[in-house]
Coordinates of C-alpha atoms in Angstrom, one line a residue:
Chain A
X4 CA 0.0 0.0 0.0
X5 CA 3.1 2.2 0.1
X6 CA 2.8 3.5 -3.4
X7 CA -0.5 5.4 -2.8
X8 CA 0.3 9.1 -2.7
X9 CA -0.6 10.1 0.8
X10 CA -1.6 13.7 0.1
X11 CA -3.9 12.8 -2.7
X12 CA -5.4 9.8 -0.9
X13 CA -6.7 12.0 1.8
X14 CA -8.1 14.7 -0.5
X15 CA -11.9 15.2 -0.4
X16 CA -13.8 17.6 -2.6
X17 CA -15.9 20.5 -1.2
X18 CA -18.9 18.2 -0.7
X19 CA -16.8 15.6 1.1
X20 CA -16.4 13.0 -1.6
X21 CA -13.1 11.2 -1.1
X22 CA -10.6 10.9 -3.9
X23 CA -9.8 7.4 -5.0
X24 CA -6.3 6.1 -4.3
X25 CA -4.1 5.7 -7.4
X26 CA -1.8 2.8 -8.0
X27 CA 1.5 4.2 -9.1
X28 CA 3.5 1.0 -9.5
X29 CA 1.5 -2.2 -9.6
X30 CA 4.4 -4.3 -8.3
X31 CA 4.7 -2.1 -5.2
X32 CA 1.1 -2.0 -4.6
X33 CA 0.5 -5.7 -5.0
X34 CA 3.0 -7.4 -2.7
X35 CA 2.1 -10.9 -3.6
X36 CA -0.1 -12.6 -6.1
X37 CA -2.5 -13.8 -3.4
X38 CA -3.6 -10.3 -2.8
X39 CA -4.7 -9.7 -6.4
X40 CA -8.2 -11.1 -5.7
X41 CA -8.8 -9.1 -2.6
X42 CA -7.4 -5.9 -4.2
X43 CA -9.6 -6.3 -7.2
X44 CA -12.6 -6.8 -4.9
X45 CA -11.8 -3.7 -2.9
X46 CA -11.7 -1.7 -6.2
X47 CA -15.0 -3.2 -7.1
X48 CA -16.5 -2.0 -3.8
X49 CA -15.1 1.5 -4.4
X50 CA -16.5 1.5 -7.8
X51 CA -19.9 0.6 -6.6
X52 CA -19.8 3.4 -4.0
X53 CA -18.9 5.9 -6.5
X54 CA -21.5 4.7 -8.9
X55 CA -24.1 4.9 -6.1
X56 CA -23.1 8.5 -5.4
X57 CA -23.2 9.3 -9.1
X58 CA -26.7 8.0 -9.3
X59 CA -28.0 10.0 -6.3
X60 CA -26.3 13.1 -7.6
X61 CA -27.8 12.6 -11.0
X62 CA -31.2 12.4 -9.3
X63 CA -30.6 15.6 -7.4
X64 CA -29.4 17.3 -10.6
X65 CA -32.6 16.3 -12.4
X66 CA -34.7 17.7 -9.5
X67 CA -32.9 21.0 -9.7
X68 CA -33.3 21.2 -13.4
X69 CA -37.0 20.9 -12.9
X70 CA -37.1 23.4 -10.1
X71 CA -35.1 26.2 -11.7
X72 CA -37.5 26.8 -14.6
X73 CA -40.4 26.9 -12.2
X74 CA -38.8 29.6 -10.1
X75 CA -37.8 31.4 -13.2
X76 CA -41.4 31.4 -14.4
X77 CA -42.8 32.8 -11.2
X78 CA -40.1 35.4 -11.1
X79 CA -40.9 36.5 -14.6
X80 CA -44.6 36.8 -13.7
X81 CA -44.0 38.8 -10.6
X82 CA -41.6 41.1 -12.5
X83 CA -44.3 41.6 -15.1
X84 CA -46.9 42.4 -12.5
X85 CA -44.6 44.8 -10.8
X86 CA -43.7 46.5 -14.0
X87 CA -47.3 46.9 -15.0
X88 CA -48.3 48.5 -11.7
X89 CA -45.3 50.8 -11.7
X90 CA -45.6 52.3 -15.2
X91 CA -48.1 54.9 -14.3
X92 CA -50.0 55.7 -11.2
X93 CA -53.2 54.6 -12.9
X94 CA -53.7 50.9 -12.5
X95 CA -54.5 49.2 -15.8
X96 CA -56.2 45.9 -15.6
X97 CA -54.6 43.0 -17.5
X98 CA -56.6 40.4 -19.4
X99 CA -55.1 36.9 -19.1
X100 CA -55.8 33.3 -20.0
X101 CA -54.7 31.5 -16.9
X102 CA -54.4 27.8 -16.3
X103 CA -57.4 26.9 -14.3
X104 CA -56.5 23.3 -14.4
X105 CA -54.2 21.1 -16.5
X106 CA -54.9 22.1 -20.2
X107 CA -57.9 24.1 -19.1
X108 CA -57.6 27.9 -19.5
X109 CA -60.0 30.6 -18.3
X110 CA -60.1 34.2 -19.0
X111 CA -59.6 36.7 -16.2
X112 CA -59.2 40.4 -15.7
X113 CA -56.8 41.3 -13.0
X114 CA -55.6 44.5 -11.6
X115 CA -52.0 44.3 -10.5
X116 CA -51.3 45.5 -7.0
X117 CA -48.1 46.1 -5.1
X118 CA -48.4 42.8 -3.4
X119 CA -48.4 39.2 -4.5
X120 CA -49.0 35.9 -2.7
X121 CA -46.3 33.3 -2.9
X122 CA -46.9 29.6 -2.3
X123 CA -44.2 28.5 0.1
X124 CA -45.1 24.8 0.1
X125 CA -46.4 22.8 3.0
X126 CA -49.9 24.4 2.6
X127 CA -48.6 27.9 3.4
X128 CA -49.0 31.0 1.3
X129 CA -47.7 34.4 2.3
X130 CA -48.3 37.9 1.1
X131 CA -45.2 39.8 -0.1
X132 CA -44.7 43.2 -1.5
X133 CA -43.6 42.9 -5.2
X134 CA -40.2 44.0 -4.3
X135 CA -39.8 41.4 -1.5
X136 CA -41.2 38.7 -3.7
X137 CA -38.7 39.5 -6.4
X138 CA -35.8 39.5 -3.9
X139 CA -37.0 36.2 -2.4
X140 CA -37.4 34.5 -5.8
X141 CA -34.1 35.8 -7.1
X142 CA -32.2 34.5 -4.1
X143 CA -34.0 31.1 -4.4
X144 CA -33.1 31.0 -8.1
X145 CA -29.6 31.8 -7.3
X146 CA -29.2 29.2 -4.7
X147 CA -30.8 26.6 -6.9
X148 CA -28.4 27.5 -9.7
X149 CA -25.5 27.3 -7.3
X150 CA -26.4 23.8 -6.1
X151 CA -26.9 22.8 -9.7
X152 CA -23.3 23.9 -10.4
X153 CA -22.0 22.0 -7.4
X154 CA -24.0 18.9 -8.6
X155 CA -22.3 19.2 -11.9
X156 CA -18.9 19.6 -10.2
X157 CA -19.5 16.5 -8.1
X158 CA -20.6 14.5 -11.1
X159 CA -17.3 15.4 -12.9
X160 CA -15.3 14.6 -9.8
X161 CA -17.1 11.3 -9.4
X162 CA -16.5 10.5 -13.1
X163 CA -12.8 11.2 -12.6
X164 CA -12.6 8.8 -9.6
X165 CA -14.5 6.2 -11.4
X166 CA -12.0 6.4 -14.2
X167 CA -9.1 6.1 -11.8
X168 CA -10.6 3.0 -10.2
X169 CA -11.3 1.5 -13.5
X170 CA -7.8 2.1 -14.7
X171 CA -6.4 0.7 -11.4
X172 CA -8.5 -2.4 -11.9
X173 CA -7.3 -2.9 -15.5
X174 CA -3.7 -2.5 -14.5
X175 CA -3.7 -4.8 -11.5
X176 CA -5.6 -7.3 -13.7
X177 CA -3.1 -7.0 -16.5
X178 CA -0.2 -7.3 -14.1
X179 CA -1.6 -10.5 -12.8
X180 CA -2.1 -11.9 -16.3
X181 CA 1.5 -11.0 -17.1
X182 CA 2.8 -12.6 -14.0
X183 CA 0.9 -15.8 -14.7
X184 CA 2.3 -15.9 -18.2
X185 CA 5.9 -15.4 -16.9
X186 CA 5.4 -18.2 -14.3
X187 CA 4.1 -20.5 -17.0
X188 CA 7.1 -19.8 -19.3
X189 CA 9.5 -20.2 -16.4
X190 CA 7.9 -23.6 -15.6
X191 CA 8.2 -24.7 -19.2
X192 CA 11.9 -23.9 -19.3
X193 CA 12.6 -26.1 -16.4
Chain B
X151 CA -12.3 4.5 -22.4
X152 CA -10.4 1.3 -21.8
X153 CA -7.0 0.1 -21.1
X154 CA -5.5 -3.1 -22.3
X155 CA -8.0 -5.7 -23.3
X156 CA -7.8 -8.7 -21.1
X157 CA -5.0 -11.1 -21.8
X158 CA -3.1 -8.8 -24.1
X159 CA 0.5 -8.2 -23.3
X160 CA 1.4 -5.2 -21.2
X161 CA 3.7 -3.0 -23.3
X162 CA 5.5 -1.7 -20.2
X163 CA 3.9 1.7 -20.2
X164 CA 3.9 3.0 -16.7
X165 CA 0.8 5.0 -15.9
X166 CA 2.0 7.8 -13.6
X167 CA -0.2 10.0 -11.4
X168 CA 0.1 12.8 -13.9
X169 CA -1.0 10.5 -16.7
X170 CA -3.9 9.3 -14.6
X171 CA -5.0 12.9 -14.0
X172 CA -4.8 13.6 -17.7
X173 CA -6.9 10.6 -18.5
X174 CA -9.4 11.7 -15.8
X175 CA -9.5 15.2 -17.2
X176 CA -10.2 13.8 -20.7
X177 CA -13.0 11.7 -19.4
X178 CA -14.5 14.6 -17.6
X179 CA -14.3 16.9 -20.6
X180 CA -15.8 14.2 -22.7
X181 CA -18.9 14.2 -20.5
X182 CA -19.0 17.9 -20.3
X183 CA -18.8 18.1 -24.1
X184 CA -21.8 15.9 -24.6
X185 CA -23.8 18.0 -22.1
X186 CA -22.8 21.2 -23.9
X187 CA -23.8 19.7 -27.2
X188 CA -27.3 18.9 -25.9
X189 CA -27.6 22.4 -24.4
X190 CA -26.5 23.9 -27.7
X191 CA -29.0 21.9 -29.7
X192 CA -31.8 23.0 -27.3
X193 CA -30.8 26.6 -27.6
X194 CA -30.6 26.5 -31.4
X195 CA -34.1 25.0 -31.4
X196 CA -35.4 27.7 -29.1
X197 CA -33.8 30.4 -31.3
X198 CA -35.5 29.0 -34.4
X199 CA -38.9 29.0 -32.6
X200 CA -38.4 32.6 -31.6
X201 CA -37.4 33.7 -35.1
X202 CA -40.5 32.0 -36.5
X203 CA -42.8 33.5 -34.0
X204 CA -41.3 37.0 -34.5
X205 CA -41.9 36.7 -38.2
X206 CA -45.6 35.7 -37.6
X207 CA -45.9 38.5 -35.1
X208 CA -44.8 41.1 -37.5
X209 CA -47.5 40.1 -40.0
X210 CA -50.3 39.5 -37.5
X211 CA -53.2 42.0 -37.8
X212 CA -54.5 42.0 -34.2
X213 CA -54.2 44.7 -31.6
X214 CA -53.6 42.3 -28.7
X215 CA -52.0 38.9 -28.7
X216 CA -51.6 36.3 -26.0
X217 CA -48.0 36.2 -24.7
X218 CA -47.0 33.5 -22.3
X219 CA -45.3 34.6 -19.1
X220 CA -44.8 31.9 -16.5
X221 CA -47.8 29.5 -16.9
X222 CA -50.4 32.1 -18.0
X223 CA -51.1 33.9 -21.2
X224 CA -51.4 37.6 -21.1
X225 CA -53.3 39.8 -23.6
X226 CA -50.6 42.3 -24.6
X227 CA -50.5 44.9 -27.3
X228 CA -48.8 43.6 -30.4
X229 CA -45.9 46.1 -30.4
X230 CA -45.1 45.2 -26.8
X231 CA -45.1 41.5 -27.6
X232 CA -42.7 42.2 -30.5
X233 CA -40.5 44.1 -28.1
X234 CA -40.5 41.2 -25.6
X235 CA -39.7 38.7 -28.4
X236 CA -36.8 40.8 -29.5
X237 CA -35.5 40.8 -25.9
X238 CA -36.0 37.0 -25.8
X239 CA -33.9 36.7 -29.0
X240 CA -31.1 38.9 -27.6
X241 CA -31.1 36.6 -24.5
X242 CA -30.9 33.4 -26.4
X243 CA -28.2 34.8 -28.7
X244 CA -26.1 35.6 -25.7
X245 CA -26.7 32.1 -24.3
X246 CA -25.8 30.5 -27.6
X247 CA -22.6 32.5 -27.9
X248 CA -21.7 31.5 -24.3
X249 CA -22.2 27.8 -25.1
X250 CA -20.3 28.1 -28.3
X251 CA -17.2 29.5 -26.6
X252 CA -17.4 26.9 -23.9
X253 CA -17.5 24.1 -26.6
X254 CA -14.5 25.7 -28.3
X255 CA -12.6 25.8 -25.0
X256 CA -13.4 22.2 -24.1
X257 CA -12.5 21.1 -27.7
X258 CA -9.1 22.7 -27.5
X259 CA -8.4 21.2 -24.1
X260 CA -9.4 17.8 -25.3
X261 CA -7.2 18.1 -28.4
X262 CA -4.2 18.9 -26.2
X263 CA -4.9 15.9 -23.9
X264 CA -5.4 13.6 -26.9
X265 CA -2.0 14.6 -28.4
X266 CA -0.3 13.9 -25.0
X267 CA -2.1 10.7 -24.3
X268 CA -1.7 9.2 -27.7
X269 CA 2.0 10.1 -27.8
X270 CA 2.4 8.3 -24.5
X271 CA 0.1 5.3 -24.8
X272 CA -0.3 4.8 -28.5
X273 CA -2.6 1.9 -29.3
X274 CA -3.1 1.0 -25.7
X275 CA -5.7 3.8 -25.2
X276 CA -8.8 4.7 -27.1
X277 CA -10.0 8.2 -26.9
X278 CA -12.5 8.3 -29.7
X279 CA -16.2 8.5 -29.2

């Protein structure tokens, strides 16, 4: 185990995902042929853990990708309402076809005011002034985009480690095949 | 990406930590590239839709048209809708440009890595899609 680089072996990324150990020289890493099987198995375990993390991060990413357009839409609407009640002191009513239910639209005349109601989830809705609503939605949008970025970063990091482990596996395996062949040839010479 | 096929003779190429990092970087960029390509396609499509709808909107002979904001359609004066569409087009153009420059960057990095890795590992490594 001496050939694993210590500093890199202990590295974790900002979300605490550990970096996979890298096998520098197979012959140092594998002290005897008997170890090959257990080493390959430990790589297999590592690989599985990384794949599992990859799966759950992918799910998180998909969730965020759905959430971001939703926030964006609400933000767009609040901005529009705010703009249309700001333009002139006189409040002009807006005619809209709004979605009453899935695929069912109804016509409504609304007068924008300086407050809106935001659905916060968990059966709670709160009244906000337009300005506050825009601030709130903007910050939610930003944090969602930030976590999407870190999701992507994690996925790339996981990908890197999966590759490392796969290459480790291939090299230890090849080394073993090579050794077997040498043994066989040595035996034939005798 | 793969290393030696099982059973083939190892051609004595040592994989150093630097090499490994380069292989990882390539793999990472490869994934990033395919994501960027998807994004680019989607943006192109969106741009096409916007162009078409702007064309229609210039010809339409109605005072108010329904423009979608969020999940609702709003009856807006036609000139205002045109204005909004123009803004949408500007936005998507910027987004497309951004994606294009990212793709270019990733491409260049990948080419450099390819040169290095093929020079070092030759036939033992396959970096094509």
